[in-house]
Backbone as numpy.savetxt, mean C-alpha at the origin, in Angstrom:
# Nx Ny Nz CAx CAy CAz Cx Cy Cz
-16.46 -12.58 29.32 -15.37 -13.53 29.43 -15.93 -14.91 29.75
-15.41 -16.06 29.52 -16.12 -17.13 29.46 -14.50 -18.10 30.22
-14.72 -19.23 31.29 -13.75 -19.68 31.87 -14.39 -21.32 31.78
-13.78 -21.90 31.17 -14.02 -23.78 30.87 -12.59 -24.35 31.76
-12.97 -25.55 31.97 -11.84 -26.70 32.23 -11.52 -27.62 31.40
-10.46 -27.93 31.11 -10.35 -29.04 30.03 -9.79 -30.02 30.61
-10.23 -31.25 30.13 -9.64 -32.68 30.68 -9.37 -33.57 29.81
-9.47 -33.81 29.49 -9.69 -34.94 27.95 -9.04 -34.10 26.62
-7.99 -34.71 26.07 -7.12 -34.19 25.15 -7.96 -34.65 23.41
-9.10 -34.91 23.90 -9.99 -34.99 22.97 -11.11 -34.42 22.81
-11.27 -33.15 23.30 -12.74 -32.09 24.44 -12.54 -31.24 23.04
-13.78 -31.48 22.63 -13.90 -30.37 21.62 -14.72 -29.15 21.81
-14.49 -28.15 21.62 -15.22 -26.83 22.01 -17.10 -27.25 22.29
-18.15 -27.30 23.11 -19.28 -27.62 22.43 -20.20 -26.20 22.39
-19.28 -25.32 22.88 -20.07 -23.55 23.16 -19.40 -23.41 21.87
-19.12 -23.73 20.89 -18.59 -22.82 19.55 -18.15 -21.64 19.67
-17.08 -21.71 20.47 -17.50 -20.25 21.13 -16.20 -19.96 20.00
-16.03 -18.54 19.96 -14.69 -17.51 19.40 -14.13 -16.91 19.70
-13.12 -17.25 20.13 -11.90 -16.55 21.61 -11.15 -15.42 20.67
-10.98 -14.55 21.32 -10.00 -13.08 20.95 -9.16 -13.02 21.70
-8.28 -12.11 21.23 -7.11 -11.50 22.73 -6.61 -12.79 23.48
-5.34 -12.86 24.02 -4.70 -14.24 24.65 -5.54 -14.49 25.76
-5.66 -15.62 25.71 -5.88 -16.62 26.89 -5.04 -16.49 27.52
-5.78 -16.95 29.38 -4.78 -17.19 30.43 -5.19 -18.23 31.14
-4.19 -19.28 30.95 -4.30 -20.82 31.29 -3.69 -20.84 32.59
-4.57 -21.54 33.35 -3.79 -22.17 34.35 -3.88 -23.47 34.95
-3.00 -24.13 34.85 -2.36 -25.46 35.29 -2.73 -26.00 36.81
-3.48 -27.13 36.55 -4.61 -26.98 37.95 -4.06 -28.73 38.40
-3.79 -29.53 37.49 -3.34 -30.46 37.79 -2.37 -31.38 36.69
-1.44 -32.00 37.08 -0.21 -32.46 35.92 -0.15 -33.95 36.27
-0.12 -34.75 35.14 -0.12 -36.34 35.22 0.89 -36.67 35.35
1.18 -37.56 36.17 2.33 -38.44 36.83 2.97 -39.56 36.71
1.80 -40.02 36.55 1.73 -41.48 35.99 0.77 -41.89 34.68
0.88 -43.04 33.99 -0.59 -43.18 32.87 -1.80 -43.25 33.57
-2.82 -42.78 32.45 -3.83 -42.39 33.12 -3.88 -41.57 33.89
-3.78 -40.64 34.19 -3.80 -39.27 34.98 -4.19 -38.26 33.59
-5.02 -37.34 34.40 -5.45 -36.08 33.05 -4.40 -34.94 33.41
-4.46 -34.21 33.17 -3.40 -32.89 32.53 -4.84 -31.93 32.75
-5.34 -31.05 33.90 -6.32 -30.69 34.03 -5.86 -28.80 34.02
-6.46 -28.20 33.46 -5.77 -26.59 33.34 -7.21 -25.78 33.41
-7.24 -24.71 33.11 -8.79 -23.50 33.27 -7.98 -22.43 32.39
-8.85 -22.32 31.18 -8.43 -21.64 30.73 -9.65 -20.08 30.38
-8.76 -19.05 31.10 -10.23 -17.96 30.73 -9.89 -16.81 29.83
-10.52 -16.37 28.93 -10.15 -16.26 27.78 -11.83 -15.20 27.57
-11.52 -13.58 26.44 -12.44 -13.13 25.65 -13.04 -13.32 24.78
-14.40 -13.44 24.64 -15.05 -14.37 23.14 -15.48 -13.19 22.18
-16.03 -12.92 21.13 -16.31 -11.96 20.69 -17.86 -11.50 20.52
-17.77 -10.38 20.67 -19.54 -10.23 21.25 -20.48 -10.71 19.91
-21.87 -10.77 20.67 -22.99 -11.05 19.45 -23.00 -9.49 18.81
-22.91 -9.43 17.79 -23.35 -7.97 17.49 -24.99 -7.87 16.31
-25.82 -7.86 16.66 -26.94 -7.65 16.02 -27.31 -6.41 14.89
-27.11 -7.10 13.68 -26.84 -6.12 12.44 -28.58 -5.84 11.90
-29.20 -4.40 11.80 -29.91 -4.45 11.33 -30.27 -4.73 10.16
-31.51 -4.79 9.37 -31.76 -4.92 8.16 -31.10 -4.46 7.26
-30.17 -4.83 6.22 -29.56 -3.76 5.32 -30.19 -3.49 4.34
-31.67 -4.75 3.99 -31.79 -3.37 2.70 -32.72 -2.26 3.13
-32.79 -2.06 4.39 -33.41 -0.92 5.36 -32.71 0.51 5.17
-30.88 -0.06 4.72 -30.31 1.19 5.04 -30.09 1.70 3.47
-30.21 3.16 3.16 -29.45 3.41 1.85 -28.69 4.83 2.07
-27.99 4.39 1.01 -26.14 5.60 0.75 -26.59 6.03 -0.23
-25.75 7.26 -0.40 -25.79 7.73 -1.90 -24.27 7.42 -2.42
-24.07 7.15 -3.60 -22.91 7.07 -4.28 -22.74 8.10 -5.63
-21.82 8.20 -5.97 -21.11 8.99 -7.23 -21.97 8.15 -8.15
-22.38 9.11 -9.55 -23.16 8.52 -10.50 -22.00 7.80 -11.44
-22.75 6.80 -12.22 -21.58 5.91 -13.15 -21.77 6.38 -14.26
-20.57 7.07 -14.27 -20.53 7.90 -16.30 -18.93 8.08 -15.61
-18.08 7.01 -16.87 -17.21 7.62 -17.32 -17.07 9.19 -18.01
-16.05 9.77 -17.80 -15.60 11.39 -18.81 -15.05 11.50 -19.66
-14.78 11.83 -20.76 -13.56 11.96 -21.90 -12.63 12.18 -21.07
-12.35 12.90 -19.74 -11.19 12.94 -19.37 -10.58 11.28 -18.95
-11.37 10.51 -18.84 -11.30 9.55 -17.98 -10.70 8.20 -19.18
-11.82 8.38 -20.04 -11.04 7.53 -21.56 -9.85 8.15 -22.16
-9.49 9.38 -21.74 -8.11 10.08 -22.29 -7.12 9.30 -21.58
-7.34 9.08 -20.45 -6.18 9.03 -19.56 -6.17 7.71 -19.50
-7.31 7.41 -19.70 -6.07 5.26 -20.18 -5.67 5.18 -21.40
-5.91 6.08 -22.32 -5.69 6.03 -23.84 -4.20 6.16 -23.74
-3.61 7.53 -22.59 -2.52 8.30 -22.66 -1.67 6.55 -21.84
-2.28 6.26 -21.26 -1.45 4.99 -20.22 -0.85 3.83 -21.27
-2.47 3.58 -22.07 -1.87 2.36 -23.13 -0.52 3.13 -24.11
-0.76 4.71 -24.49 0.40 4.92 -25.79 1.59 4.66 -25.07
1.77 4.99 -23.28 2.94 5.34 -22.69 3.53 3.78 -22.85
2.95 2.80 -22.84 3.60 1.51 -22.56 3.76 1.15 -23.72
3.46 1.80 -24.98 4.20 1.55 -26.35 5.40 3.09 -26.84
5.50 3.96 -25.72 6.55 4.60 -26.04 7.81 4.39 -26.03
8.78 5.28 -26.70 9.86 5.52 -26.33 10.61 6.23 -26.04
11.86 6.19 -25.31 12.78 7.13 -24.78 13.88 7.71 -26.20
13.55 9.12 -25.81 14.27 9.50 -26.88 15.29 10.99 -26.23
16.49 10.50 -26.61 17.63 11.75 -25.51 17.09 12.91 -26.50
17.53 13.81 -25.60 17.48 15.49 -25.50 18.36 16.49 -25.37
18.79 17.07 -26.02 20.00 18.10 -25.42 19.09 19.38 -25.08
19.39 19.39 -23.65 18.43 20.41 -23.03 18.63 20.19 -21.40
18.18 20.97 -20.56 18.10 21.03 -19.28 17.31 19.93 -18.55
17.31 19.38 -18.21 16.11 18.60 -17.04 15.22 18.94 -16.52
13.99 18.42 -17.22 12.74 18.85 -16.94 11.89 18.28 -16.25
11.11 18.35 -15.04 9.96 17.85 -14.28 9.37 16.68 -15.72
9.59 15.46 -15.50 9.25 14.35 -15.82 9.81 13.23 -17.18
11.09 14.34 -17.29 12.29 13.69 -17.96 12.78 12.24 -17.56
13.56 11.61 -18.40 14.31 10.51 -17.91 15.22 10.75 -18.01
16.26 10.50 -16.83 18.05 10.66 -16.84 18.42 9.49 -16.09
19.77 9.52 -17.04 20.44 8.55 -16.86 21.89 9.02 -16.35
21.69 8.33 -14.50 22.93 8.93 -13.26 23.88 8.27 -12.99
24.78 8.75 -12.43 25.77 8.36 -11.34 25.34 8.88 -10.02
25.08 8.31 -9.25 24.84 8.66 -8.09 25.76 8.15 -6.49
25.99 8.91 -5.58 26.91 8.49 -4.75 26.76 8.96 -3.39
26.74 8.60 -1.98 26.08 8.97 -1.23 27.27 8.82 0.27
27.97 9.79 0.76 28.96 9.47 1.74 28.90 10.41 2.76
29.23 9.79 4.45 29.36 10.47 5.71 30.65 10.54 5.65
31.02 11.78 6.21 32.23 12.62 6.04 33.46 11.76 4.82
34.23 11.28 5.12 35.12 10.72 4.16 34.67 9.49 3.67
33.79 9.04 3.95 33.32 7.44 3.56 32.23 6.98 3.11
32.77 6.79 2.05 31.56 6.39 1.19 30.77 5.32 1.51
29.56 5.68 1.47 28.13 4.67 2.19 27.84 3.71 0.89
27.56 4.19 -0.34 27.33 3.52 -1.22 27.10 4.52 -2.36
26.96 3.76 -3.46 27.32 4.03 -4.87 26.85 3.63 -6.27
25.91 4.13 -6.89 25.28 3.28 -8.34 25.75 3.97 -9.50
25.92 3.47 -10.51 26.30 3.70 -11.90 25.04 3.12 -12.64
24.87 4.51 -14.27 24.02 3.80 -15.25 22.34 3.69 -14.52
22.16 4.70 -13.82 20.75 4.00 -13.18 19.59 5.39 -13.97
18.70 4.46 -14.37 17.45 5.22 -15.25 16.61 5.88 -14.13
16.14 6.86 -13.99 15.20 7.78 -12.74 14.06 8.45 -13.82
13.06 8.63 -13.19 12.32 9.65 -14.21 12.07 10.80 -13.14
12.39 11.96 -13.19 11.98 13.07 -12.71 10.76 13.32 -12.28
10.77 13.49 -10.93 9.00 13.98 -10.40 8.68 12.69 -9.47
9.35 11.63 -9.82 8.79 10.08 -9.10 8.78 10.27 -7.75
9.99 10.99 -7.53 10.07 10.85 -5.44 10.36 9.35 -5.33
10.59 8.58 -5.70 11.20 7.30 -5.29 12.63 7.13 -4.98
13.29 7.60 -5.14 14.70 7.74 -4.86 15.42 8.26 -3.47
16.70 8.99 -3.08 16.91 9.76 -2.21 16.16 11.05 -1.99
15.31 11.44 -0.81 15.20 12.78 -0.79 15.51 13.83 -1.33
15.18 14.79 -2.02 16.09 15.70 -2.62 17.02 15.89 -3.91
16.52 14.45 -4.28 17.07 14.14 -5.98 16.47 15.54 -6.82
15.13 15.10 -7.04 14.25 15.53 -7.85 14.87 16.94 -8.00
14.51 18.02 -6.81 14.90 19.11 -7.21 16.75 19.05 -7.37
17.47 18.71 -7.21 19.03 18.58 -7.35 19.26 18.50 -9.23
18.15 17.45 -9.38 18.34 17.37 -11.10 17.66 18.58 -12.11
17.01 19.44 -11.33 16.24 20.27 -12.07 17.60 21.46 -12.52
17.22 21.44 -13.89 18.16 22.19 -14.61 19.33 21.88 -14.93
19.84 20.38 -14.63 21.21 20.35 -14.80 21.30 19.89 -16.64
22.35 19.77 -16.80 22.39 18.81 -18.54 22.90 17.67 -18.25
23.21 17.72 -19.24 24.43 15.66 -19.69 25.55 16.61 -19.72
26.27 15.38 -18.35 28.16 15.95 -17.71 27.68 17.05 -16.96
27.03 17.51 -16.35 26.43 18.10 -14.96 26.53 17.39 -14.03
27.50 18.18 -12.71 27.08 17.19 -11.30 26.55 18.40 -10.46
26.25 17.67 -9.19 26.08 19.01 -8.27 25.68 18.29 -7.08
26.00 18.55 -5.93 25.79 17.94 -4.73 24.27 18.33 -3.65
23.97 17.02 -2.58 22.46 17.90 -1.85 22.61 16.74 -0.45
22.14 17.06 0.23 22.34 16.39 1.43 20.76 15.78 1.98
20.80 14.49 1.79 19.33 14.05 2.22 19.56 12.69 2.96
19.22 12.17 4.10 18.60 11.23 4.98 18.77 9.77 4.30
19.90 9.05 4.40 19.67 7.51 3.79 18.46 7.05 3.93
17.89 5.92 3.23 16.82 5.17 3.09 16.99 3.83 3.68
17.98 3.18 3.67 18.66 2.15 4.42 19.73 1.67 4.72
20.03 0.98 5.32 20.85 0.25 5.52 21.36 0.58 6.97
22.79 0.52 7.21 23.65 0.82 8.24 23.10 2.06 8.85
23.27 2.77 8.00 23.00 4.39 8.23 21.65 4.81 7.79
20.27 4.01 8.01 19.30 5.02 7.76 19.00 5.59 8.45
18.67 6.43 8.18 17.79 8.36 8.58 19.12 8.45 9.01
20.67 8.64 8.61 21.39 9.89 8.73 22.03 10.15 7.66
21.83 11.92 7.97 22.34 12.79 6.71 23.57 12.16 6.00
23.36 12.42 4.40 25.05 11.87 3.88 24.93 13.04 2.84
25.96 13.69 2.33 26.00 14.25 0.95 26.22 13.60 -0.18
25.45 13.39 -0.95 24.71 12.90 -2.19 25.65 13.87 -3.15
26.19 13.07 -4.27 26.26 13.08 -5.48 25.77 12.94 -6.94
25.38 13.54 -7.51 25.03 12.98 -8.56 25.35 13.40 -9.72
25.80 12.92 -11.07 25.89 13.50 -12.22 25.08 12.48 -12.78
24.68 13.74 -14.27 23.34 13.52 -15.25 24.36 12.88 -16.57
24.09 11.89 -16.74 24.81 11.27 -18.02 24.06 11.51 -19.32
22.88 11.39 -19.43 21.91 11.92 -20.74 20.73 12.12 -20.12
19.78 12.68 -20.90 18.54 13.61 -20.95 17.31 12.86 -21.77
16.56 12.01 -21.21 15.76 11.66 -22.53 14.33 11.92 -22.55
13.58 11.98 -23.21 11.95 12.06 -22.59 11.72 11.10 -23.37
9.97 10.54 -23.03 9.02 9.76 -23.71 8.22 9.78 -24.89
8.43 9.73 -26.25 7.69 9.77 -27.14 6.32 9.09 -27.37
5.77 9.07 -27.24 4.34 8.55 -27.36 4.10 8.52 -28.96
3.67 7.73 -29.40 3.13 6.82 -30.63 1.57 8.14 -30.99
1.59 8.36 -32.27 0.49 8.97 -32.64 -0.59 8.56 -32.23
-1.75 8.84 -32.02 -3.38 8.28 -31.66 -4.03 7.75 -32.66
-3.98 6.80 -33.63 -4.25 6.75 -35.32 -4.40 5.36 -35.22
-5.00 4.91 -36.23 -5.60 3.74 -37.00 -4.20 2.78 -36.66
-3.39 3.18 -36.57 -2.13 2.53 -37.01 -2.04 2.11 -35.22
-1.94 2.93 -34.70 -1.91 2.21 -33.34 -2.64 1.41 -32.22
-4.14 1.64 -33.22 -4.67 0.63 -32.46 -4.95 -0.65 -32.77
-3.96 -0.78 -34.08 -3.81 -2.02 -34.30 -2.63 -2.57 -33.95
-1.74 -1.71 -33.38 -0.24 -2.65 -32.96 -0.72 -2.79 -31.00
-1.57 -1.89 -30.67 -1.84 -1.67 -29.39 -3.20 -2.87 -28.67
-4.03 -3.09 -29.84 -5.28 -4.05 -29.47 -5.35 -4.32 -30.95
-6.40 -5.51 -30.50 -7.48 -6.40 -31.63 -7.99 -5.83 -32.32
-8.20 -4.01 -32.68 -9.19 -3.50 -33.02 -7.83 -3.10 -34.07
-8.81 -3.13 -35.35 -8.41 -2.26 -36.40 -8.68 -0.61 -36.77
-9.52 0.07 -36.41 -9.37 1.59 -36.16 -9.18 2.59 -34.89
-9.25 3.50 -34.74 -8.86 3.99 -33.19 -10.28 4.46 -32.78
-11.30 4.35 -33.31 -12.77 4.56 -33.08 -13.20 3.28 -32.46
-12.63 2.02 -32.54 -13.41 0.78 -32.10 -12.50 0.82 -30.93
-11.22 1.35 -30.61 -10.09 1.06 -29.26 -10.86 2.13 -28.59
-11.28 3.16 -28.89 -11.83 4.01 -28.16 -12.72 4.01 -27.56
-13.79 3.62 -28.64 -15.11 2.12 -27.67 -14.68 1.59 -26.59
-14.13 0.87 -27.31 -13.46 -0.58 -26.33 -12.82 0.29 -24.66
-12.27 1.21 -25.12 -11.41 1.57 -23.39 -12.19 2.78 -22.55
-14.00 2.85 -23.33 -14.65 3.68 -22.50 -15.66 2.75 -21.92
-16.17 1.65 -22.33 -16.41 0.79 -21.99 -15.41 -0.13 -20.98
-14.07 -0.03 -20.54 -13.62 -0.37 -19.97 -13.52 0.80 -18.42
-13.80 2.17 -18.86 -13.40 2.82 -18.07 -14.86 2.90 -17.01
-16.08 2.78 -17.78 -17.42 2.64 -17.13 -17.42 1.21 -16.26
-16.45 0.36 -16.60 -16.74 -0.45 -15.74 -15.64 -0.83 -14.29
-14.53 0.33 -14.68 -13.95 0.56 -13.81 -14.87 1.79 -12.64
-15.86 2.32 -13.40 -16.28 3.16 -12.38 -17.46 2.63 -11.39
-17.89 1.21 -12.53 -19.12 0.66 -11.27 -18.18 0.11 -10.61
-17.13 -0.66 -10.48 -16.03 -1.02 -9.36 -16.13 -0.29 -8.25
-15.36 1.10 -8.63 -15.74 1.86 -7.52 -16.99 2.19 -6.81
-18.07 2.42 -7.79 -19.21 2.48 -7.06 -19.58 1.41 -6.19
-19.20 0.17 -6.36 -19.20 -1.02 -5.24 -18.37 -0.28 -4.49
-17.12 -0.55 -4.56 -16.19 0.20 -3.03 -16.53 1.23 -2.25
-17.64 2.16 -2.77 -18.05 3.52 -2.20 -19.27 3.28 -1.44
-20.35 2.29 -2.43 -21.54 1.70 -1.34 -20.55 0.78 -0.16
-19.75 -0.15 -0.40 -19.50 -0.94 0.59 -18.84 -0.24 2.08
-18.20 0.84 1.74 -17.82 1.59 2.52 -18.60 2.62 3.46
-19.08 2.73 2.55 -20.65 3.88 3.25 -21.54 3.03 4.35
-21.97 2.08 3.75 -22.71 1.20 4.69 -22.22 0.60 5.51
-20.78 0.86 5.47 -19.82 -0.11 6.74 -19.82 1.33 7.83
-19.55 2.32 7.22 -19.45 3.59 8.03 -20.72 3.94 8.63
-22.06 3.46 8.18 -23.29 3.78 8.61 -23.34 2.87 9.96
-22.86 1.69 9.51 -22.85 0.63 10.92 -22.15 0.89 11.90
-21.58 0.94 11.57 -19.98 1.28 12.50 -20.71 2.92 13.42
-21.45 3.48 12.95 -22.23 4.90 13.87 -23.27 4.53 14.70
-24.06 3.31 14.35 -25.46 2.93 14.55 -25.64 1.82 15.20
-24.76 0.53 15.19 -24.24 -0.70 16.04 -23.70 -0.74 17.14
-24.30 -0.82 17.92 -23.02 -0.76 19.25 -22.47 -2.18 19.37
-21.33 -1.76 19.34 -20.54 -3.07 19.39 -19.65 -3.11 20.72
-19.72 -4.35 21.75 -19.10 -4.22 22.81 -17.60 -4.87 23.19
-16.81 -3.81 23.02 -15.23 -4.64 23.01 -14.91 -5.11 24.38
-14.45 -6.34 24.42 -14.16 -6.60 25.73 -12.95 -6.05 26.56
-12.99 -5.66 27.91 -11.63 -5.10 28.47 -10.66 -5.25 28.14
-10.36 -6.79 28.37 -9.17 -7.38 28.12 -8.90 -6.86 26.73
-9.00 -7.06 25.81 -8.82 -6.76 24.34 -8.29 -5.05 24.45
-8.97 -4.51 25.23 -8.37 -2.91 25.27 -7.34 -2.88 25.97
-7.37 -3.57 27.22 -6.11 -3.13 27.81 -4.72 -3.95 27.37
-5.23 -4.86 25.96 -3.92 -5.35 25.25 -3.54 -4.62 24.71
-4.52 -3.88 24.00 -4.40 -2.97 22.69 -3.05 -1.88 23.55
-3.33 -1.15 24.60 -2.93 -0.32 25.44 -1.51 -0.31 25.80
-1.40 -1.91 26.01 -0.58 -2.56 27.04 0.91 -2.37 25.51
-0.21 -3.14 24.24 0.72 -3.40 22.98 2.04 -1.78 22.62
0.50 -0.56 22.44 1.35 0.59 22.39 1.90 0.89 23.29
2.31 0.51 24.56 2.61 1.76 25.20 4.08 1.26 25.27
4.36 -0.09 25.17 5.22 -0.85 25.06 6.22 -0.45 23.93
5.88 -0.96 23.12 6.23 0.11 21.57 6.93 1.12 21.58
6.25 2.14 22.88 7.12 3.08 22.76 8.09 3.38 24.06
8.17 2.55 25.00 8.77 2.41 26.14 9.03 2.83 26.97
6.98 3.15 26.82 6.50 3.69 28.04 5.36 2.85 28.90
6.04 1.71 29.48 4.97 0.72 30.13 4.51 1.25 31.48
5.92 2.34 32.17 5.73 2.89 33.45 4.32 3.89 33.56
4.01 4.46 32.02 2.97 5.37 31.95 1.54 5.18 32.25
């Protein structure tokens, strides 16, 4: 901990120092008249020296860089999805369908709220609790009720019974894999040069990661091997912050 006086409303730090965790100022003398200083002590946590060894001393191992065919499949499958389309279905609702709901959500007689016309894709989990399986199996002009936990508002986290009916059924058509699409999809005129092109994109998504995996490793090597010294104060904020939080300061 480090404790200065300040006098001069022009005192610039000359310890460079780097304060953490609040300061505690205290007011030692107050001007009255002009010319008088405004004199206070302020003592305050700085942050420790921490002495980093050599890094190119230390080495990680990382995942080797080779993209997979599985790996160029699956941006291939990403680019067709963002040139697909929705095409209805007469059929049941299937784990990763698109339907199109009415949905409605009310505590005992009163309705909480209410959407019409809203697109969902099955499997997302973004929605109310308990959608997903509620829609499994229904058709178009199917309702059926499920009881799940609002998400917000007035009433979040309490139970409401949920409504919903399935207005249509559609899934995603995906565009053939062909000459033809990788010219409406990229610059490239056959699907042999897009295919190039997005495994070469996928190898360089994997040295990405291989940065994020060394950078991480060697932060985790330090973080075992550095002793780093936190100052009290800083802990017993940290302490002071949770216990508060949960409103337990008496603890």
């Amino acid at each position: 901990r480090v404790l200065w006086r300040r006098m001069d409303a022009s005192f610039a730090d000359p310890l460079e120092l780097r304060a953490i965790g609040q300061p505690e100022v205290d007011v030692t003398a107050v001007p009255l008249e002009d010319g008088q200083d405004l004199e206070f002590t302020v003592e305050t946590d700085v942050r420790p020296e921490i002495e980093l060894p050599d890094l190119e001393g230390i080495a990680v191992e990382v995942d080797e860089v080779k993209a997979s065919d599985d790996d160029v499949d699956e941006r291939l499958t990403a680019l067709r999805e963002r040139f697909g389309s929705l095409v209805g279905v007469v059929r049941a609702v299937e784990e990763g369908d698109f339907v199109s709901i009415v949905l409605s959500a009310a505590i005992g007689d009163e309705e909480i709220d209410s959407v019409t016309d809203v697109s969902y894709e099955v499997g997302s989990k973004n929605m109310l609790e308990g959608l997903d399986e509620a829609l499994l199996g229904l058709a178009a002009g199917d309702t059926t009720t499920f009881t799940a936990p609002l998400a917000g508002g007035d009433h979040e986290g309490d139970d409401a019974e949920c409504t919903v009916t399935v207005q249509a059924v559609k899934v995603r058509e995906l565009p053939a894999l062909d000459d033809d699409f990788a010219q409406l999809a990229s610059e490239f005129d056959t699907l042999e040069e897009l295919r190039a092109d997005v495994a070469r994109q996928a190898e360089q998504g994997k040295k990405y990661e291989q940065g994020i995996q060394a950078r991480d490793k060697v932060l985790e090597h330090l973080l075992e091997t550095v002793d780093v010294a936190v100052p009290e104060g800083v802990v017993e904020a940290e302490v002071h912050q949770h216990l508060e939080g949960e409103n337990r300061l008496e603890d």
